[in-house]
Amino acid sequence: MTHQKKPNPHQKKPNPNPHLQRNISMFLSKLIRTRT
């Protein structure tokens, strides 16, 4: 059994839309705020 370091699939290619990540977190925080 070889202990090979697998490349991170998320690191393979850069995020095409960095703003998408922010929008998702903002949307999630909004949801959480309205939920509680």
XYZ file of C-alpha atoms in Angstrom:
36
model
C 0.000 0.000 0.000
C 1.591 3.254 -1.094
C 1.016 6.447 0.786
C 0.662 8.855 -2.109
C -0.378 12.423 -1.705
C -3.459 12.934 -3.804
C -3.817 16.332 -5.452
C -6.595 18.411 -4.065
C -9.365 18.543 -6.697
C -10.316 22.000 -5.502
C -6.755 23.188 -5.983
C -6.469 21.853 -9.509
C -8.039 24.876 -11.127
C -8.561 28.326 -9.648
C -12.012 29.496 -8.771
C -13.495 30.957 -11.995
C -15.770 33.204 -9.988
C -14.384 34.255 -6.587
C -17.438 36.389 -5.964
C -19.648 33.328 -6.068
C -18.155 32.068 -2.835
C -18.848 35.379 -1.109
C -22.392 35.470 -2.435
C -23.047 32.003 -1.093
C -21.762 32.839 2.369
C -23.709 36.081 2.407
C -26.826 34.268 1.279
C -26.319 31.625 3.952
C -25.831 34.183 6.690
C -28.972 35.952 5.528
C -30.878 32.691 5.679
C -29.611 31.947 9.151
C -30.480 35.428 10.343
C -34.033 35.240 9.005
C -34.438 31.691 10.311
C -33.671 32.540 13.925
